[in-house]
C-alpha cells in the first residue's frame, strides 16, 4: 500500500481536502461518467447558463475545479504552476491539475484518515508504474496546508525535508522501508 503521511496545519483546510478525496473516489468508480443524462434535464425550466454548461466540457471542468479548490488552494497552485502553465494571454493555467487528479494519477484511493489532531494519512494503490507520479499530488496536499512528511512510493519510504514552498529533499529511510515491506508481505 502506497501512502503519504502529512502534517495538518489547518483543520478546516483538511475538511476542504476531504472533498477532493471524495471526488477522486467518485471518478474512479467503474462506469463513472461526467456526462449528464439528457432525459433527466428539465428543459422547460433550464437557464441559458445551465444549458451552456451541459454542452461545454471546458465550462464543466472549470465548475468542478472551482467547487473543489477554494481561493487559497487555487492561489497556491497558481504560484506552483506560474512557470509551467502560462497560456498565450499570460494567464496561469491551473486546470490541468484536475485532469491529473481525475485521470493522470493512475491509482486507487484506499483511505484517508486522521492519525491524530496534527497528522493524517492518505493511502492508495496501483497496479502499474509509473502511475502518474506523486509530485503533483504532494502539491495538491500542500495547497490545503497538508504538508507531506513521509511517503512510501512502492519501493522506498522517504522523509520529506521541505527546503522551500515547492521543493523538498527526499531522505531515504532504509530501516523503516525494510520493516514496512516485511509487514505488508505478511
PDB file of N, CA and C in Angstrom, residues 110-116 119-123:
ATOM      1  N   UNK A 110      -7.444   4.422  -1.430  1.00  0.00           N
ATOM      2  CA  UNK A 110      -7.867   3.404  -0.476  1.00  0.00           C
ATOM      3  C   UNK A 110      -8.329   3.950   0.865  1.00  0.00           C
ATOM      4  N   UNK A 111      -7.709   5.042   1.322  1.00  0.00           N
ATOM      5  CA  UNK A 111      -8.037   5.502   2.666  1.00  0.00           C
ATOM      6  C   UNK A 111      -7.506   6.911   2.889  1.00  0.00           C
ATOM      7  N   UNK A 112      -8.281   7.686   3.609  1.00  0.00           N
ATOM      8  CA  UNK A 112      -7.848   8.995   4.100  1.00  0.00           C
ATOM      9  C   UNK A 112      -8.245   9.027   5.563  1.00  0.00           C
ATOM     10  N   UNK A 113      -7.273   9.250   6.428  1.00  0.00           N
ATOM     11  CA  UNK A 113      -7.607   9.229   7.852  1.00  0.00           C
ATOM     12  C   UNK A 113      -6.784  10.226   8.643  1.00  0.00           C
ATOM     13  N   UNK A 114      -7.382  10.641   9.754  1.00  0.00           N
ATOM     14  CA  UNK A 114      -6.671  11.431  10.744  1.00  0.00           C
ATOM     15  C   UNK A 114      -5.930  10.464  11.652  1.00  0.00           C
ATOM     16  N   UNK A 115      -4.645  10.670  11.830  1.00  0.00           N
ATOM     17  CA  UNK A 115      -3.885   9.853  12.771  1.00  0.00           C
ATOM     18  C   UNK A 115      -4.023  10.424  14.175  1.00  0.00           C
ATOM     19  N   UNK A 116      -4.026  11.742  14.248  1.00  0.00           N
ATOM     20  CA  UNK A 116      -4.295  12.499  15.471  1.00  0.00           C
ATOM     21  C   UNK A 116      -4.640  13.907  15.018  1.00  0.00           C
ATOM     22  N   UNK A 119      -1.723  15.086  12.465  1.00  0.00           N
ATOM     23  CA  UNK A 119      -1.236  14.299  11.333  1.00  0.00           C
ATOM     24  C   UNK A 119      -2.348  13.485  10.693  1.00  0.00           C
ATOM     25  N   UNK A 120      -2.200  13.292   9.382  1.00  0.00           N
ATOM     26  CA  UNK A 120      -3.128  12.463   8.631  1.00  0.00           C
ATOM     27  C   UNK A 120      -2.360  11.565   7.684  1.00  0.00           C
ATOM     28  N   UNK A 121      -3.100  10.673   7.032  1.00  0.00           N
ATOM     29  CA  UNK A 121      -2.503   9.699   6.129  1.00  0.00           C
ATOM     30  C   UNK A 121      -3.459   9.456   4.976  1.00  0.00           C
ATOM     31  N   UNK A 122      -2.914   9.457   3.773  1.00  0.00           N
ATOM     32  CA  UNK A 122      -3.694   9.049   2.607  1.00  0.00           C
ATOM     33  C   UNK A 122      -3.001   7.818   2.028  1.00  0.00           C
ATOM     34  N   UNK A 123      -3.794   6.762   1.810  1.00  0.00           N
ATOM     35  CA  UNK A 123      -3.258   5.514   1.272  1.00  0.00           C
ATOM     36  C   UNK A 123      -3.874   5.266  -0.095  1.00  0.00           C
TER      37      UNK A 123
END
